[in-house]
Coordinates of C-alpha atoms in Angstrom, one line a residue:
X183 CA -17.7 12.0 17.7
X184 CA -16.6 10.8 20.8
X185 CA -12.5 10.8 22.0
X186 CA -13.1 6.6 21.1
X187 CA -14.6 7.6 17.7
X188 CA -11.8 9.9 17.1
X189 CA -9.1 7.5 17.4
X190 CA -10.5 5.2 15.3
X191 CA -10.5 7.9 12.8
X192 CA -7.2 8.8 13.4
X193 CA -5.9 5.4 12.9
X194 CA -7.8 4.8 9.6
X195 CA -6.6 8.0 8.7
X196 CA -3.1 6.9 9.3
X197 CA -3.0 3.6 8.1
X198 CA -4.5 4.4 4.9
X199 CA -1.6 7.8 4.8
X200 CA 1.3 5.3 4.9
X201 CA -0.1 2.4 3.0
X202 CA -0.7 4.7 0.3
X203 CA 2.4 6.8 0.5
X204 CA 4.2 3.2 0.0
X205 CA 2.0 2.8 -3.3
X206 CA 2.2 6.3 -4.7
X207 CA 6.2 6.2 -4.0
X208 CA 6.2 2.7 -6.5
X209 CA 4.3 4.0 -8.9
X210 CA 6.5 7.5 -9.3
X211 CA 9.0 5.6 -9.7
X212 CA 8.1 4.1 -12.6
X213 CA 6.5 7.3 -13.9
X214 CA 9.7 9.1 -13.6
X215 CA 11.4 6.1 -14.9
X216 CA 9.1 6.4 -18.0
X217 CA 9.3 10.6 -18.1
X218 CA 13.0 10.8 -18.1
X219 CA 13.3 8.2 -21.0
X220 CA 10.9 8.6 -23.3
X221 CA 9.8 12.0 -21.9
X222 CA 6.7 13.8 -20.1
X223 CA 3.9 13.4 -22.7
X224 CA 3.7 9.1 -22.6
X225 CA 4.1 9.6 -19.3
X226 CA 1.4 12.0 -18.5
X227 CA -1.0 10.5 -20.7
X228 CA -0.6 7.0 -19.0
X229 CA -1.0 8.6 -15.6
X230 CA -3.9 10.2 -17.0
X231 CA -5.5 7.1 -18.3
X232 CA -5.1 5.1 -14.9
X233 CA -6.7 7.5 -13.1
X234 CA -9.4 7.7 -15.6
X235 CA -9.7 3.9 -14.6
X236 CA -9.8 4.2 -10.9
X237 CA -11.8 7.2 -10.9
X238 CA -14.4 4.7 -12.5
X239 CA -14.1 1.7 -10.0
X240 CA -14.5 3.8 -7.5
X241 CA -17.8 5.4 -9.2
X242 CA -19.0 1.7 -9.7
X243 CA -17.9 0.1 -6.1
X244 CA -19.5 2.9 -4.0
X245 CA -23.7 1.9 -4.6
X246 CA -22.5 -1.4 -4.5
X247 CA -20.9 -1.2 -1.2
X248 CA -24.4 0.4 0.6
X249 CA -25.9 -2.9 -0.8
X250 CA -23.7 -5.7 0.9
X251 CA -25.3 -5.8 4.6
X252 CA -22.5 -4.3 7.1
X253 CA -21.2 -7.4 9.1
X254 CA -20.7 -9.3 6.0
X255 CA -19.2 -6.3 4.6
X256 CA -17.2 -6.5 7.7
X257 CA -16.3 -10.0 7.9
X258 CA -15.5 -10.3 3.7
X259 CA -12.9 -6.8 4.4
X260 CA -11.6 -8.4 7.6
X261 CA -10.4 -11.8 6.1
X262 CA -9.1 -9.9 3.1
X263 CA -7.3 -7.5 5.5
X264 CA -5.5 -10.1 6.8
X265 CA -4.6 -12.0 4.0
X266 CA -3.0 -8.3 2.7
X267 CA -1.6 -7.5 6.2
X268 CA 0.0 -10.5 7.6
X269 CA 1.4 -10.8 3.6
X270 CA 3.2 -7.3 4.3
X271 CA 3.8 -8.2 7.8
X272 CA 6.1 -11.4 6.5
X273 CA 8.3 -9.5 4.2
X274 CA 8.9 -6.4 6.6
X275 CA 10.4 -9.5 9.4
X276 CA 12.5 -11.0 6.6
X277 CA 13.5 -7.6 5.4
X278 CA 14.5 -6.5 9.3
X279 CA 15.8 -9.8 10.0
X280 CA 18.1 -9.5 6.9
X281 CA 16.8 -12.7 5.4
X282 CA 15.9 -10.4 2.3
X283 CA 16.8 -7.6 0.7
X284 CA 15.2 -4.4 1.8
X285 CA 13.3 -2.3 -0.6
X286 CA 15.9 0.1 -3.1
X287 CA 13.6 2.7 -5.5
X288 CA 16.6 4.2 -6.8
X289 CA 17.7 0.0 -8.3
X290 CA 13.5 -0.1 -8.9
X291 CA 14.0 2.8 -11.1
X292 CA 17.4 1.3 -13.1
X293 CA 15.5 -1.7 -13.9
X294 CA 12.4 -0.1 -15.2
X295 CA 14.5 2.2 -17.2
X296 CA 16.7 -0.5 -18.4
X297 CA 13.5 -2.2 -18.9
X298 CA 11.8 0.4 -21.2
X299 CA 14.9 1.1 -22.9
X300 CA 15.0 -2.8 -23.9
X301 CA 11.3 -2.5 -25.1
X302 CA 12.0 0.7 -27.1
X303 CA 14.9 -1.3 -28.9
X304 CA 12.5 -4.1 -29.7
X305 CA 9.7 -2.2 -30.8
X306 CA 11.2 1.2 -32.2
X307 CA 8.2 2.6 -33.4
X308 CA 5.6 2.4 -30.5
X309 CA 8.5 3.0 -28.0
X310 CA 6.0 6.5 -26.8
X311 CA 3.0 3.9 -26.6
X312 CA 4.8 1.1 -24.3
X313 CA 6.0 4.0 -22.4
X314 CA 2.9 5.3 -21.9
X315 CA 1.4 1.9 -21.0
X316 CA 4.2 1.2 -18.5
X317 CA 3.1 4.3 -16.6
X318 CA -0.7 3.7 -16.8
X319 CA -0.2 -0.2 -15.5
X320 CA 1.7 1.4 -12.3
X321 CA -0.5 4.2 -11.2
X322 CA -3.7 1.8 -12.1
X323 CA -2.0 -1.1 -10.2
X324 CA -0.6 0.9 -7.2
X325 CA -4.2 3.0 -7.6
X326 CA -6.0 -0.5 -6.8
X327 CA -4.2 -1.3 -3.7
X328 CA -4.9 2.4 -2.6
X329 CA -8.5 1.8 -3.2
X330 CA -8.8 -1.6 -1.2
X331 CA -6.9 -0.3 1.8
X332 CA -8.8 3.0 1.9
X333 CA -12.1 0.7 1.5
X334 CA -11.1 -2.0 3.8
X335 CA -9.9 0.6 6.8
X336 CA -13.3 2.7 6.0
X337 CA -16.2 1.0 5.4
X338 CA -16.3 -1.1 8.4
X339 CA -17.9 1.9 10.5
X340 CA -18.6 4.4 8.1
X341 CA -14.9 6.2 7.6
X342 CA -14.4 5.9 4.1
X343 CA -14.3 10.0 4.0
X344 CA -11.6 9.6 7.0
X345 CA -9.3 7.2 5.1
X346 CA -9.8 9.3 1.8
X347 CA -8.4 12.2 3.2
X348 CA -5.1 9.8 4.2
X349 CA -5.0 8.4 0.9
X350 CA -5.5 12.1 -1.3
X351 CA -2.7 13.8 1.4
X352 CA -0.3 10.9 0.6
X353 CA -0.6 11.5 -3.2
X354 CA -0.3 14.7 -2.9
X355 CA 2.7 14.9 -0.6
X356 CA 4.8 12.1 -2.4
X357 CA 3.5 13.8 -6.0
X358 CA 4.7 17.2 -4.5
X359 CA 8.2 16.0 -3.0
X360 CA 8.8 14.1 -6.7
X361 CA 8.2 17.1 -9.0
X362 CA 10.6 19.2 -6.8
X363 CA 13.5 16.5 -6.8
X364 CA 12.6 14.9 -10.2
X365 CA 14.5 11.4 -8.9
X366 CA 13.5 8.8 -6.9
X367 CA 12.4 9.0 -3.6
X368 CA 14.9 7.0 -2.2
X369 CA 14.9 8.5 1.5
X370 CA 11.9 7.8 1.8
X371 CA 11.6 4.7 5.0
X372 CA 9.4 2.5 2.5
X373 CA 10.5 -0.4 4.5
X374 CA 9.9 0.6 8.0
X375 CA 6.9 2.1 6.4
X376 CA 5.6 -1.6 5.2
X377 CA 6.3 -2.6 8.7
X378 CA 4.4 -0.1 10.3
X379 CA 1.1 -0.7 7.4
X380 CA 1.2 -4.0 7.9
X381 CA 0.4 -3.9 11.6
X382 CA -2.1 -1.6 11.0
X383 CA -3.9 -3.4 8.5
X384 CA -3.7 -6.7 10.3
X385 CA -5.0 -5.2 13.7
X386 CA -7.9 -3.7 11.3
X387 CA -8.2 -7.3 9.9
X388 CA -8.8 -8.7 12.7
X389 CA -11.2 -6.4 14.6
X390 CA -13.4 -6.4 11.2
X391 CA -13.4 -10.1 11.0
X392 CA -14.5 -9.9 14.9
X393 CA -17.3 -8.2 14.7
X394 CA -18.2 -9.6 11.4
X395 CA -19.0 -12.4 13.4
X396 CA -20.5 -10.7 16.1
X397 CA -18.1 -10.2 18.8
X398 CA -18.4 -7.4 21.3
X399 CA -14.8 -6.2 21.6
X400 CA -13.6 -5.4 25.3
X401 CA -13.1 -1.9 25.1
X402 CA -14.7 -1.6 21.7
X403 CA -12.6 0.4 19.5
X404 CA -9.6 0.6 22.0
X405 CA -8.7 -2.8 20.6
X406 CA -7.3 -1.8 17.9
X407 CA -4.3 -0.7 19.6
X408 CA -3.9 -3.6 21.4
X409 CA -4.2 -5.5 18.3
X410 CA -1.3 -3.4 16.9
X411 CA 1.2 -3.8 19.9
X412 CA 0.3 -7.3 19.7
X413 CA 1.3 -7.9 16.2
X414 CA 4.7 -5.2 16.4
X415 CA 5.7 -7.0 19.6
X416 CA 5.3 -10.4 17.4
X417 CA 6.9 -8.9 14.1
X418 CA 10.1 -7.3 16.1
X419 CA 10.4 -10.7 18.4
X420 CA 10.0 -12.7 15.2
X421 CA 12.6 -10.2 13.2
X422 CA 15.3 -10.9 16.0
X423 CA 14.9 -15.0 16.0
X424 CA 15.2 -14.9 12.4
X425 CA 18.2 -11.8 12.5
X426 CA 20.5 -14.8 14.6
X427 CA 19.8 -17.7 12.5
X428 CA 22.7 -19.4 10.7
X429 CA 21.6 -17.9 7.3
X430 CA 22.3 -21.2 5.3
X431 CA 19.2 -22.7 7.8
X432 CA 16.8 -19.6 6.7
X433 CA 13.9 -20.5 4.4

């Protein structure tokens, strides 16, 4: 590869590392939520059948994907990109800006505790199997959004390998750090985290969606990093307009 190559590699690498450490720290928190009431078995076994699930898409999506031709590949993943990005993008500037609340796993983790333990009162004696189900839904919801990022960051030019090792090293780092501490990962920056995913998906978004339609980037892949100062220079201007706003005038 060339040094151009390389950073692109890096950067899917990276974007598809945060976004996913962002989804894997959600979904252990409902997992532990669900292991620490009901205990480890529901849990496990739910964990186990969502990735079961995903391991499936994944089987079924790769052939398709060497069928769609690349530039509507690209153009289809770029729109989507955006959509996802810029959506990420708005809640990190009202979350900086203070317009709402930023992100808490260890209040996350007392609601879906308080939820289960509501369900277990209700429905005493398949308390284990809602448990369980609660932890499959969050590692086969999370495990979704983990699959679209690493396919929208990697398919465009070939790096789905590249943003699969991102993805598997933030699973196993936030799986890692959760066994050891058995609580939430509440030091984790999730929010500055979602900032910093959400420019790099958007800047992805819109290079794909480029040469989907058939523009020749200035500086080819170097655009990406223009993109991305482009869009944190936007979120942090748009995060300090908002941040001195009479807060009874903020939508």
């Amino acid at each position: 590869m060339d040094g151009v190559t390389w950073n692109v590699a890096a950067s899917a690498i990276g974007a598809a590392f945060l976004a996913s450490v962002v989804e894997v720290v959600e979904a252990f928190t409902i997992i532990l939520a669900v292991g620490t009431l009901r205990g480890w078995r529901p849990a496990a076994a739910g964990t186990a059948a969502g990735l079961a699930v995903l391991a499936l898409v994944v089987t079924a999506l790769g052939p398709l994907l060497d069928r769609v031709p690349l530039h509507a590949l690209q153009l289809v993943i770029g729109v989507l990109l955006l959509l996802f990005g810029l959506g990420w993008l708005r809640k990190a500037i009202l979350r900086s800006a203070g317009v709402i609340a930023l992100h808490d796993e260890i209040a996350a983790f007392a609601r879906e505790r308080l939820s289960l333990e509501e369900a277990a009162r209700r429905h005493a004696a398949s308390a284990n199997w809602l448990a369980g189900m609660a932890a499959f839904k969050a590692m086969l919801l999370e495990g979704l959004e983990v699959i679209f990022i690493v396919i929208a960051v990697g398919s465009g030019r070939g790096l789905v390998g590249a943003a699969s090792i991102g993805a598997a090293a933030a699973c196993v780092l936030v799986l890692l750090i959760g066994a050891a501490l058995h609580k939430p990962l509440s030091r984790v920056p999730e929010n500055i985290l979602k900032f910093a995913v959400a420019i790099m998906l958007s800047s992805f978004g819109v290079f794909w969606t480029g040469e989907g339609l058939g523009i020749d980037w200035a500086g080819e892949d170097l655009m990406l990093f223009v993109f991305a100062a482009l869009f944190l220079l936007t979120g942090l201007a748009m995060a300090q307009i908002l941040a001195v706003r009479p807060k009874g005038r903020t939508q």
